[in-house]
Amino acid sequence: MEKLYPESKFIDIEENLKVIRENIAEAAIKSGRKPEDIHFMAVTKTIEPMYINHALENGIDLIGENRVQEFLEKEPDLKLDNVKAHLIGHLQSNKAKKIVGKVDVIQSVDTVNIANEIAKHANNLGITQKVLIEINAGCEWSKFGFDIAEVKEKVHEISEIKGIDIQGLMCVAPICENTADLMQIFNNMYNKFIDIKAENWDNVNMNILSMGMSGDYQEAILGGANLVRVGSAIFGPRIYRDKH
């Protein structure tokens, strides 16, 4: 018997998408760009496939998952024709084999070791895996990523690994007490993005600056982001289910 789901959640998703797109357009124009210059990712962590598919039916063409296993479990039920999928959460070395080649971009390359692990499996498959280099922009001990002071050197080192194609940078901004501090984080990221792009290194394209989430995507766009990762602002608060 087919399960019945509240129609109201579908309506909420549609309305939320409309508001977010309006906000993205406004921020893009303020930053001197066009709305279509900003990639709008739907973050699907803990979200059931039927709701993800509803977002896809309403114009979303880019999704991001945090966990390898969750993406692999959902993938068969997702309508991913003409839709790109990214891994945006921390990737453990023992999970790399399962996800390389399954997503368009792995956004969370946070060590040289994981870059090597990704490359190993990409080379075994005869492919090149697109990645972003993650920066711990707020120097928080609880978060993954390179220190912004060392990232240029690390990008150059990773760019020489066969099987890797560096597409840009990613960060998860810290919670800031005021907008000025948040904007400083985003501006620092943008400056580093432009600095690395100017090097014109092989295998470093610097097409994507991924920063900004549900609570700060507008500020991130004003700070130079061209990809924002929005989850709860689309789907509502996440519901974590007990696995035991």
CSV table of C-alpha atoms in Angstrom, one decimal:
chain,number,residue,atom,x,y,z
A,1,MET,CA,0.0,0.0,0.0
A,2,GLU,CA,1.4,3.4,-1.0
A,3,LYS,CA,2.2,5.6,2.0
A,4,LEU,CA,0.5,9.0,2.2
A,5,TYR,CA,2.7,12.1,2.9
A,6,PRO,CA,1.5,15.5,3.9
A,7,GLU,CA,0.9,17.7,0.9
A,8,SER,CA,1.8,20.7,3.0
A,9,LYS,CA,5.5,19.7,3.0
A,10,PHE,CA,5.6,19.7,-0.8
A,11,ILE,CA,4.0,23.2,-0.8
A,12,ASP,CA,6.5,24.3,1.9
A,13,ILE,CA,9.4,23.1,-0.3
A,14,GLU,CA,8.1,25.0,-3.3
A,15,GLU,CA,7.6,28.2,-1.3
A,16,ASN,CA,11.0,27.9,0.3
A,17,LEU,CA,12.7,27.4,-3.0
A,18,LYS,CA,11.0,30.5,-4.4
A,19,VAL,CA,12.2,32.6,-1.4
A,20,ILE,CA,15.7,31.3,-1.6
A,21,ARG,CA,16.0,32.0,-5.3
A,22,GLU,CA,14.8,35.5,-4.8
A,23,ASN,CA,17.4,36.0,-2.0
A,24,ILE,CA,20.1,34.5,-4.2
A,25,ALA,CA,19.2,36.8,-7.1
A,26,GLU,CA,19.2,39.9,-4.9
A,27,ALA,CA,22.6,39.0,-3.3
A,28,ALA,CA,24.0,38.2,-6.8
A,29,ILE,CA,23.0,41.6,-8.2
A,30,LYS,CA,24.4,43.4,-5.1
A,31,SER,CA,27.7,41.6,-5.7
A,32,GLY,CA,27.8,42.7,-9.3
A,33,ARG,CA,26.9,39.4,-10.8
A,34,LYS,CA,23.9,37.7,-12.4
A,35,PRO,CA,21.6,35.3,-10.5
A,36,GLU,CA,22.5,32.5,-12.9
A,37,ASP,CA,26.2,33.0,-11.9
A,38,ILE,CA,25.4,31.4,-8.5
A,39,HIS,CA,25.0,27.6,-8.2
A,40,PHE,CA,22.2,26.7,-5.8
A,41,MET,CA,22.8,23.3,-4.1
A,42,ALA,CA,20.1,21.5,-2.1
A,43,VAL,CA,21.7,19.7,0.8
A,44,THR,CA,19.8,16.5,1.4
A,45,LYS,CA,21.3,15.2,4.6
A,46,THR,CA,18.5,13.1,6.4
A,47,ILE,CA,15.9,14.1,3.8
A,48,GLU,CA,13.8,11.3,2.3
A,49,PRO,CA,14.1,10.7,-1.4
A,50,MET,CA,10.5,11.7,-2.2
A,51,TYR,CA,11.1,15.2,-0.8
A,52,ILE,CA,14.4,15.5,-2.6
A,53,ASN,CA,12.7,14.4,-5.9
A,54,HIS,CA,10.1,17.1,-5.3
A,55,ALA,CA,12.8,19.7,-5.1
A,56,LEU,CA,14.4,18.3,-8.3
A,57,GLU,CA,11.0,18.6,-10.0
A,58,ASN,CA,11.0,22.2,-9.0
A,59,GLY,CA,14.2,23.2,-10.7
A,60,ILE,CA,17.0,22.0,-8.4
A,61,ASP,CA,19.8,20.5,-10.5
A,62,LEU,CA,22.5,20.1,-7.9
A,63,ILE,CA,22.4,18.1,-4.6
A,64,GLY,CA,24.9,17.6,-1.8
A,65,GLU,CA,25.1,14.7,0.6
A,66,ASN,CA,27.2,14.6,3.7
A,67,ARG,CA,27.7,10.9,4.2
A,68,VAL,CA,28.8,8.3,1.6
A,69,GLN,CA,26.5,5.5,2.8
A,70,GLU,CA,23.4,7.8,2.9
A,71,PHE,CA,24.0,8.9,-0.7
A,72,LEU,CA,24.5,5.3,-1.9
A,73,GLU,CA,21.3,4.2,-0.1
A,74,LYS,CA,19.2,7.0,-1.6
A,75,GLU,CA,20.7,7.1,-5.1
A,76,PRO,CA,18.5,4.3,-6.6
A,77,ASP,CA,15.4,6.3,-5.5
A,78,LEU,CA,16.5,9.7,-6.8
A,79,LYS,CA,15.6,11.1,-10.2
A,80,LEU,CA,19.1,12.3,-11.0
A,81,ASP,CA,18.9,12.7,-14.8
A,82,ASN,CA,20.5,16.0,-15.6
A,83,VAL,CA,21.3,16.5,-11.9
A,84,LYS,CA,24.7,16.7,-10.4
A,85,ALA,CA,25.6,15.3,-7.0
A,86,HIS,CA,28.4,16.3,-4.7
A,87,LEU,CA,29.8,14.8,-1.5
A,88,ILE,CA,30.1,17.7,0.9
A,89,GLY,CA,30.9,15.9,4.2
A,90,HIS,CA,34.1,14.7,5.6
A,91,LEU,CA,35.4,11.7,3.7
A,92,GLN,CA,37.2,8.9,5.6
A,93,SER,CA,39.9,7.0,3.7
A,94,ASN,CA,38.1,3.7,4.0
A,95,LYS,CA,35.0,5.1,2.3
A,96,ALA,CA,36.8,6.7,-0.7
A,97,LYS,CA,36.5,3.6,-2.9
A,98,LYS,CA,32.7,3.6,-2.5
A,99,ILE,CA,32.2,7.2,-3.6
A,100,VAL,CA,34.9,8.0,-6.2
A,101,GLY,CA,33.2,8.1,-9.6
A,102,LYS,CA,29.7,8.1,-8.0
A,103,VAL,CA,29.5,11.8,-7.5
A,104,ASP,CA,30.5,14.7,-9.8
A,105,VAL,CA,32.6,16.5,-7.2
A,106,ILE,CA,34.0,15.6,-3.8
A,107,GLN,CA,34.0,19.0,-2.0
A,108,SER,CA,35.7,17.9,1.2
A,109,VAL,CA,39.4,17.2,0.4
A,110,ASP,CA,40.9,18.2,3.7
A,111,THR,CA,44.3,16.4,3.7
A,112,VAL,CA,46.9,15.3,1.2
A,113,ASN,CA,46.3,11.8,2.3
A,114,ILE,CA,42.7,11.7,1.3
A,115,ALA,CA,43.6,13.3,-2.0
A,116,ASN,CA,46.0,10.4,-2.6
A,117,GLU,CA,43.3,7.9,-1.6
A,118,ILE,CA,40.8,9.5,-4.0
A,119,ALA,CA,43.3,9.5,-6.8
A,120,LYS,CA,44.2,5.9,-6.3
A,121,HIS,CA,40.6,4.8,-6.8
A,122,ALA,CA,40.1,7.2,-9.7
A,123,ASN,CA,43.1,5.8,-11.5
A,124,ASN,CA,41.9,2.3,-10.9
A,125,LEU,CA,38.6,3.3,-12.6
A,126,GLY,CA,40.4,5.2,-15.4
A,127,ILE,CA,38.8,8.5,-14.5
A,128,THR,CA,39.7,11.9,-13.1
A,129,GLN,CA,37.7,12.8,-10.0
A,130,LYS,CA,36.8,16.5,-9.6
A,131,VAL,CA,37.4,17.8,-6.1
A,132,LEU,CA,37.3,21.0,-4.0
A,133,ILE,CA,39.9,21.7,-1.4
A,134,GLU,CA,38.3,22.4,2.1
A,135,ILE,CA,39.6,25.2,4.2
A,136,ASN,CA,39.0,25.5,7.9
A,137,ALA,CA,38.3,29.2,7.5
A,138,GLY,CA,37.7,29.9,11.2
A,139,CYS,CA,40.6,27.8,12.5
A,140,GLU,CA,38.2,25.7,14.6
A,141,TRP,CA,39.6,22.6,16.2
A,142,SER,CA,36.2,20.8,15.7
A,143,LYS,CA,36.2,21.2,11.9
A,144,PHE,CA,38.2,19.7,9.1
A,145,GLY,CA,40.2,21.5,6.4
A,146,PHE,CA,43.5,23.1,5.7
A,147,ASP,CA,44.6,26.3,7.4
A,148,ILE,CA,44.1,29.2,5.1
A,149,ALA,CA,47.8,30.1,5.4
A,150,GLU,CA,48.9,26.7,4.1
A,151,VAL,CA,46.3,26.0,1.5
A,152,LYS,CA,48.0,27.5,-1.5
A,153,GLU,CA,51.0,25.2,-0.9
A,154,LYS,CA,48.8,22.2,-0.4
A,155,VAL,CA,46.7,23.0,-3.6
A,156,HIS,CA,49.9,23.0,-5.6
A,157,GLU,CA,51.0,19.7,-4.0
A,158,ILE,CA,47.6,18.0,-4.6
A,159,SER,CA,47.5,19.3,-8.2
A,160,GLU,CA,50.4,17.1,-9.1
A,161,ILE,CA,48.6,14.0,-8.1
A,162,LYS,CA,47.4,12.1,-11.1
A,163,GLY,CA,43.6,11.4,-11.1
A,164,ILE,CA,42.6,14.6,-9.3
A,165,ASP,CA,41.1,17.7,-10.9
A,166,ILE,CA,40.9,20.6,-8.5
A,167,GLN,CA,37.8,22.7,-9.2
A,168,GLY,CA,38.0,25.2,-6.4
A,169,LEU,CA,37.7,25.8,-2.7
A,170,MET,CA,35.1,25.1,0.0
A,171,CYS,CA,34.6,26.1,3.6
A,172,VAL,CA,32.1,25.9,6.4
A,173,ALA,CA,32.1,29.3,8.0
A,174,PRO,CA,32.1,29.5,11.8
A,175,ILE,CA,29.2,31.0,13.8
A,176,CYS,CA,30.1,34.7,14.1
A,177,GLU,CA,28.8,37.1,16.7
A,178,ASN,CA,28.5,39.8,14.0
A,179,THR,CA,28.1,40.2,10.3
A,180,ALA,CA,31.5,42.0,9.9
A,181,ASP,CA,33.4,39.0,11.3
A,182,LEU,CA,31.5,36.6,9.0
A,183,MET,CA,32.1,38.8,6.0
A,184,GLN,CA,35.8,38.9,6.8
A,185,ILE,CA,35.9,35.1,6.7
A,186,PHE,CA,34.2,35.1,3.3
A,187,ASN,CA,36.4,37.8,2.0
A,188,ASN,CA,39.5,36.0,3.1
A,189,MET,CA,38.3,32.9,1.3
A,190,TYR,CA,37.6,34.8,-1.9
A,191,ASN,CA,41.0,36.5,-1.8
A,192,LYS,CA,42.7,33.1,-1.5
A,193,PHE,CA,40.5,31.7,-4.3
A,194,ILE,CA,41.6,34.6,-6.6
A,195,ASP,CA,45.2,34.2,-5.5
A,196,ILE,CA,45.4,30.5,-6.4
A,197,LYS,CA,43.5,31.0,-9.6
A,198,ALA,CA,46.1,33.5,-10.8
A,199,GLU,CA,48.8,30.8,-10.6
A,200,ASN,CA,47.3,29.0,-13.6
A,201,TRP,CA,48.6,25.6,-12.3
A,202,ASP,CA,47.8,22.5,-14.3
A,203,ASN,CA,44.8,20.5,-12.9
A,204,VAL,CA,43.7,23.6,-10.9
A,205,ASN,CA,40.7,25.3,-12.5
A,206,MET,CA,39.3,27.4,-9.6
A,207,ASN,CA,35.8,27.4,-11.1
A,208,ILE,CA,34.0,26.9,-7.8
A,209,LEU,CA,34.0,28.8,-4.5
A,210,SER,CA,31.6,26.9,-2.3
A,211,MET,CA,30.6,28.7,0.9
A,212,GLY,CA,27.4,29.7,2.6
A,213,MET,CA,24.6,27.6,4.1
A,214,SER,CA,21.0,28.1,5.1
A,215,GLY,CA,21.9,30.8,7.7
A,216,ASP,CA,24.5,32.8,5.8
A,217,TYR,CA,24.2,32.1,2.0
A,218,GLN,CA,23.3,35.7,1.2
A,219,GLU,CA,26.4,37.0,3.0
A,220,ALA,CA,28.5,34.3,1.3
A,221,ILE,CA,27.4,35.5,-2.1
A,222,LEU,CA,28.2,39.1,-1.2
A,223,GLY,CA,31.6,37.7,-0.2
A,224,GLY,CA,32.2,36.1,-3.5
A,225,ALA,CA,30.7,32.6,-3.3
A,226,ASN,CA,29.4,31.1,-6.6
A,227,LEU,CA,28.0,28.0,-5.0
A,228,VAL,CA,25.8,28.0,-1.9
A,229,ARG,CA,24.8,24.9,0.0
A,230,VAL,CA,21.2,25.2,1.4
A,231,GLY,CA,19.4,22.4,3.3
A,232,SER,CA,17.1,23.2,6.2
A,233,ALA,CA,16.0,26.5,4.6
A,234,ILE,CA,14.5,24.3,1.8
A,235,PHE,CA,13.3,21.2,3.7
A,236,GLY,CA,12.8,22.4,7.2
A,237,PRO,CA,14.7,21.2,10.4
A,238,ARG,CA,16.5,17.9,10.0
A,239,ILE,CA,15.0,14.9,11.8
A,240,TYR,CA,17.6,12.5,13.1
A,241,ARG,CA,16.3,9.0,13.6
A,242,ASP,CA,17.8,6.6,16.2
A,243,LYS,CA,19.6,3.9,14.3
A,244,HIS,CA,19.4,1.4,17.2
